Amino acid sequence: MPPPPPVINLKRKSIDNQPGKKAKKANNNTNKTVTSSNDYHNDQAALNRRAERFQREHDIERNKSFQTHHKTVNNYHNYHASRSASADEPEADPKVVDWDRFTIVGTSQELFKDYLRLTSEPKPETIRPYPVLQQTLLALKKKWKEKCSYNWICNQFKSLRQDLTVQRIKNDFTVQVYEIHARMALESNDMVEYNQCQATLKSLYDLGIPGKVEEFTAYRILMLLHGRNRSELNLYVGQLTPKQKSDPAVRHALSVQRVMAMGNYHSFFDLYLNAPNMGAYIMDHFIDRERTRALIIITKAYLKVPLSFIVKELAFETSEEARLFLAGHSADTFTDQRHPDTQKILDSKQANPKLQQALEEKYRKVMIRGAI
């Protein structure tokens, strides 16, 4: 058998068995009271010194932050001041190229000059100075009224724009040049030059240079409708100011946007016939697409449609123009081809699928020449 486990006697120490303990403890408490009083004053002084040290460090950091902020603000203002300063008084900054030193001032006195694409550094003797360019614009406006060739006048305007660009002239005169050229391009169906002018005008307007901002805002809305760029259109319209929206031309363009979204072809063609300024020239570029869409709706609603109704409803000038439009879309399915145009009746059942096919094939993609 295993031996039994050892027995351990645990005795609790008795405080009463330690004589003098209480007296010693009392003396210790008295000494602790005196010591703690001294420690309190010492600790308080240390805390005060620590607080002063932290305050000094905080003040130093705050001064550093303040100086850094003001240095950044001053650099910002100095940078923009250097950009707007004249060539005679540039803001010195060794890290920024002073382009004013390289700006050309023309000396040529010729009113008219053919446009040539620059392949080397321009020479002052081939560039017309600002006063001569002002005379050139007046002469070009007179030539345009005399019905001169658009190709020639477009060439002259491009040369005029080039002379403004190389001399870094950006003011209300520059805006006027681009606005006039844009209108001439619209009238001559030159969308390449129009879109280039429109893009430059937007950047000039953004600089705060005054011009016909509302007129060209309306044109831009119509161009975005032509391109069916809904996301950009919504973003652009959302940025318009109340003043711009109250302008008649902008209100007209916004109405065109609304009726197109609703499929209200009747109101659309009323707006087309009453477009302000040169809005109709832009609408001409997508009028055939909207006529096709309108005819699809009409031929779904009516079994037979008089050609005279189509002429009036879709803003055709003559019955012949409407008939040729239908023929161009393979939808000239009249009940009796022998009748004169004023008496022709369109067979909707045969015309509708042809129109839908034409809409898909001709207008599914929008090609805008010169779009930027």
XYZ file of C-alpha atoms in Angstrom:
372
model
C 0.000 0.000 0.000
C 1.256 3.588 -0.814
C 2.238 5.753 2.164
C -0.346 8.361 3.255
C 0.129 11.990 1.956
C 1.990 14.322 4.308
C -0.129 16.600 6.454
C 0.671 20.360 6.116
C -0.363 22.660 8.924
C -1.274 26.142 7.644
C -1.230 28.805 10.340
C -2.550 32.258 9.752
C -0.251 34.956 11.006
C -1.814 37.006 13.700
C -1.218 40.732 13.784
C -1.756 40.626 17.528
C 1.268 38.353 17.864
C 3.546 41.136 16.499
C 4.034 43.640 19.286
C 4.872 47.237 18.335
C 3.418 46.867 14.837
C 0.657 49.360 15.382
C 2.996 51.976 16.802
C 5.373 51.537 13.850
C 2.485 51.851 11.419
C 1.284 55.046 13.101
C 4.750 56.569 12.830
C 4.914 55.596 9.163
C 1.535 57.227 8.478
C 2.741 60.449 10.117
C 5.905 60.453 7.995
C 3.870 59.688 4.824
C 1.619 62.676 5.517
C 4.587 65.019 5.701
C 6.251 63.432 2.677
C 3.047 63.452 0.581
C 2.600 67.128 1.364
C 6.083 67.861 0.073
C 5.546 65.589 -2.929
C 2.316 67.397 -3.772
C 4.081 70.738 -4.013
C 6.945 69.197 -5.949
C 4.507 67.437 -8.345
C 2.458 70.592 -8.825
C 5.571 72.551 -9.743
C 6.583 69.803 -12.182
C 3.127 69.847 -13.761
C 3.296 73.599 -14.127
C 6.706 73.349 -15.806
C 5.433 70.603 -18.073
C 2.379 72.646 -19.038
C 4.574 75.633 -19.844
C 6.834 73.436 -21.977
C 3.865 72.026 -23.937
C 2.458 75.524 -24.410
C 5.784 76.736 -25.804
C 5.947 73.761 -28.190
C 2.335 74.363 -29.257
C 3.052 78.041 -29.939
C 6.116 77.132 -31.997
C 4.162 74.597 -34.115
C 1.293 77.035 -34.583
C 3.694 79.743 -35.790
C 5.287 77.287 -38.204
C 1.877 76.283 -39.579
C 0.808 79.916 -39.884
C 3.979 80.837 -41.766
C 3.639 77.831 -44.104
C 0.019 78.713 -44.888
C 0.840 82.324 -45.677
C 3.794 81.249 -47.764
C 1.511 78.979 -49.824
C -1.107 81.706 -50.264
C 1.539 84.243 -51.241
C 3.020 81.824 -53.775
C -0.448 81.259 -55.246
C -1.138 84.988 -55.599
C 2.340 85.655 -56.928
C 1.889 82.919 -59.552
C -1.377 84.327 -60.828
C -0.067 87.853 -60.650
C 2.876 86.811 -62.815
C 0.473 85.336 -65.377
C -1.597 88.513 -65.605
C 1.289 90.979 -65.339
C 2.398 92.863 -68.421
C 5.593 92.071 -70.286
C 7.199 95.241 -68.924
C 6.580 94.281 -65.282
C 6.848 90.498 -64.949
C 6.748 88.807 -61.572
C 10.165 87.231 -61.251
C 10.100 83.504 -60.689
C 13.145 81.557 -61.855
C 11.186 78.302 -61.983
C 8.445 79.646 -64.290
C 9.102 80.388 -67.946
C 8.277 84.004 -68.772
C 6.443 83.470 -72.028
C 5.965 87.220 -72.470
C 9.626 87.429 -73.408
C 8.933 85.170 -76.401
C 5.672 86.824 -77.512
C 5.848 88.215 -81.030
C 4.580 91.671 -81.942
C 3.856 91.795 -85.666
C 4.999 94.543 -88.023
C 3.244 93.603 -91.289
C 0.849 96.220 -92.665
C -0.951 93.989 -95.196
C -4.717 93.758 -94.711
C -5.112 90.369 -96.365
C -2.805 87.383 -96.050
C -3.265 83.741 -97.030
C -3.363 81.184 -94.243
C -0.305 78.938 -94.006
C 0.210 76.318 -91.325
C 3.224 77.261 -89.210
C 6.141 74.833 -89.487
C 8.742 77.086 -87.849
C 8.973 80.048 -85.496
C 6.856 82.931 -86.874
C 8.633 86.111 -87.929
C 7.347 89.561 -86.888
C 7.477 90.872 -90.479
C 4.904 88.234 -91.521
C 2.510 88.921 -88.621
C 0.022 91.797 -88.565
C -0.132 93.873 -85.359
C -3.346 94.424 -83.426
C -4.407 97.739 -85.112
C -3.988 96.194 -88.583
C -5.988 93.121 -87.545
C -8.861 95.388 -86.506
C -8.837 96.954 -89.967
C -8.679 93.478 -91.523
C -11.863 92.390 -89.729
C -13.759 95.436 -90.972
C -12.584 94.746 -94.523
C -13.588 91.074 -94.322
C -17.077 91.938 -93.067
C -17.477 94.288 -96.029
C -16.273 91.593 -98.429
C -18.780 89.102 -96.984
C -21.642 91.523 -97.565
C -20.488 91.788 -101.164
C -21.041 87.999 -101.518
C -17.411 87.013 -101.956
C -16.297 83.375 -102.052
C -16.585 81.564 -98.709
C -13.403 79.593 -99.371
C -11.421 82.818 -99.714
C -12.958 84.515 -96.702
C -12.546 81.379 -94.561
C -8.859 81.326 -95.514
C -8.550 84.982 -94.477
C -10.283 84.396 -91.155
C -8.003 81.464 -90.354
C -5.015 83.696 -91.078
C -6.505 86.404 -88.866
C -7.045 83.909 -86.043
C -3.476 82.659 -86.427
C -2.039 86.168 -86.056
C -4.073 86.651 -82.885
C -2.846 83.339 -81.497
C 0.892 83.840 -82.091
C 0.677 87.292 -80.476
C -1.307 85.876 -77.529
C -4.122 88.373 -77.989
C -7.181 87.283 -76.008
C -9.780 90.015 -75.552
C -13.238 91.038 -76.722
C -11.887 91.597 -80.246
C -10.662 87.983 -80.358
C -14.110 86.808 -79.262
C -15.707 88.928 -81.983
C -13.462 87.384 -84.665
C -14.359 83.829 -83.650
C -18.085 84.607 -83.333
C -18.262 86.140 -86.815
C -16.311 83.276 -88.371
C -18.545 80.739 -86.615
C -21.695 82.360 -88.041
C -20.214 82.441 -91.537
C -19.272 78.771 -91.213
C -22.833 77.878 -90.140
C -24.304 79.756 -93.051
C -21.909 77.982 -95.434
C -22.469 74.527 -93.886
C -18.820 74.299 -92.833
C -19.140 72.376 -89.573
C -15.392 71.763 -89.297
C -14.587 75.456 -88.914
C -17.717 76.067 -86.858
C -16.770 73.446 -84.270
C -13.227 74.800 -84.034
C -14.578 78.308 -83.447
C -17.117 77.029 -80.905
C -14.405 75.217 -78.922
C -12.185 78.317 -78.801
C -15.114 80.544 -77.862
C -15.930 78.310 -74.904
C -12.392 78.708 -73.537
C -12.508 82.487 -74.095
C -15.876 82.791 -72.351
C -14.503 80.733 -69.447
C -11.790 83.382 -69.042
C -14.529 85.948 -68.434
C -14.132 87.741 -71.773
C -17.531 89.178 -72.781
C -19.310 88.178 -75.956
C -22.540 86.655 -77.275
C -22.413 83.957 -74.624
C -26.131 83.126 -74.605
C -26.340 82.887 -78.400
C -23.512 80.362 -78.587
C -24.784 78.552 -75.501
C -27.996 77.866 -77.446
C -25.967 76.669 -80.439
C -24.015 74.293 -78.211
C -27.227 72.773 -76.802
C -28.521 72.207 -80.340
C -25.204 70.653 -81.381
C -25.359 68.251 -78.427
C -28.920 67.341 -79.472
C -27.611 66.709 -82.970
C -24.918 64.405 -81.584
C -27.383 62.720 -79.175
C -24.804 63.114 -76.417
C -27.250 62.913 -73.526
C -24.778 62.683 -70.658
C -22.782 65.716 -71.771
C -25.996 67.591 -72.597
C -27.447 66.998 -69.127
C -24.179 68.065 -67.507
C -23.961 71.212 -69.650
C -27.590 72.225 -69.090
C -27.198 71.646 -65.349
C -24.401 74.237 -65.252
C -26.427 77.012 -66.885
C -27.093 80.110 -64.810
C -30.597 81.580 -64.333
C -29.546 84.506 -66.532
C -28.585 82.161 -69.365
C -31.791 80.133 -69.037
C -33.879 83.313 -69.282
C -32.347 84.246 -72.644
C -34.788 83.656 -75.570
C -32.280 81.671 -77.632
C -31.359 79.403 -74.712
C -35.038 78.960 -73.800
C -35.715 77.911 -77.390
C -32.889 75.351 -77.358
C -34.092 73.932 -74.037
C -37.614 73.665 -75.476
C -36.207 71.702 -78.419
C -34.533 69.356 -75.951
C -37.801 68.867 -74.043
C -40.060 68.147 -77.054
C -37.503 65.751 -78.538
C -37.434 63.807 -75.279
C -41.248 63.681 -75.317
C -41.503 62.704 -78.985
C -43.693 65.756 -79.652
C -42.918 66.179 -83.344
C -45.594 68.845 -83.890
C -43.986 71.228 -81.384
C -40.523 70.315 -82.647
C -41.244 71.532 -86.172
C -42.893 74.694 -84.847
C -39.678 75.420 -82.966
C -37.664 74.659 -86.099
C -39.622 77.226 -88.102
C -39.212 79.844 -85.363
C -35.586 79.293 -84.334
C -33.836 82.531 -83.257
C -30.466 83.709 -84.589
C -28.894 80.893 -86.630
C -30.294 77.963 -84.668
C -32.135 76.628 -87.719
C -28.812 76.134 -89.520
C -27.775 73.667 -86.808
C -31.204 72.017 -86.705
C -30.899 71.451 -90.457
C -28.263 68.834 -89.662
C -30.684 66.599 -87.770
C -34.032 67.641 -89.261
C -34.159 64.610 -91.600
C -33.641 62.246 -88.676
C -36.488 63.870 -86.749
C -38.727 63.793 -89.831
C -38.108 60.077 -90.147
C -38.943 59.519 -86.473
C -42.101 61.601 -86.845
C -43.206 59.680 -89.940
C -42.807 56.381 -88.087
C -45.216 57.661 -85.423
C -47.646 59.039 -88.018
C -47.712 55.865 -90.125
C -48.407 53.826 -87.002
C -51.355 56.037 -86.105
C -52.965 56.476 -89.541
C -53.596 53.930 -92.277
C -53.398 56.530 -95.032
C -51.726 59.934 -94.884
C -52.125 62.720 -97.469
C -48.812 64.103 -98.741
C -50.173 67.606 -98.185
C -50.507 66.821 -94.449
C -46.878 65.607 -94.323
C -45.705 68.810 -96.035
C -47.423 71.028 -93.489
C -46.763 68.941 -90.384
C -43.071 68.241 -91.018
C -42.133 71.736 -92.266
C -41.375 70.877 -95.885
C -41.335 73.826 -98.262
C -43.038 72.035 -101.173
C -44.864 68.799 -101.944
C -42.050 67.838 -104.285
C -39.514 68.148 -101.467
C -41.635 65.863 -99.264
C -42.077 63.304 -102.036
C -38.326 63.234 -102.777
C -37.638 62.792 -99.058
C -39.912 59.753 -98.918
C -38.336 58.364 -102.096
C -34.864 58.801 -100.595
C -35.989 56.625 -97.667
C -37.675 54.036 -99.958
C -41.014 54.997 -98.397
C -42.791 56.606 -101.362
C -45.529 53.966 -101.212
C -48.434 56.031 -102.527
C -51.796 54.496 -103.264
C -51.724 55.951 -106.787
C -48.411 57.145 -108.208
C -50.172 58.799 -111.156
C -51.811 61.471 -109.023
C -50.141 64.879 -108.772
C -48.151 65.561 -105.594
C -50.930 67.667 -104.088
C -53.298 64.668 -104.288
C -50.978 61.810 -103.404
C -51.898 59.539 -100.442
C -49.234 57.587 -98.525
C -49.949 53.924 -97.726
C -48.780 53.735 -94.095
C -48.691 49.919 -93.859
C -46.090 49.668 -96.596
C -44.192 52.811 -95.642
C -43.694 52.148 -91.917
C -41.190 49.226 -92.135
C -39.209 51.127 -94.779
C -38.984 54.147 -92.495
C -37.883 52.066 -89.529
C -35.191 50.434 -91.624
C -34.015 53.843 -92.883
C -33.870 55.194 -89.324
C -31.640 52.304 -88.267
C -29.363 52.408 -91.302
C -29.021 56.153 -91.882
C -29.238 57.712 -88.436
C -28.025 55.098 -85.967
C -24.577 56.732 -85.936
C -24.053 60.465 -85.887
C -20.986 61.793 -87.686
C -20.179 65.374 -86.733
C -17.408 66.818 -88.852
C -14.802 68.744 -86.930
C -16.285 67.894 -83.538
C -13.936 68.668 -80.654
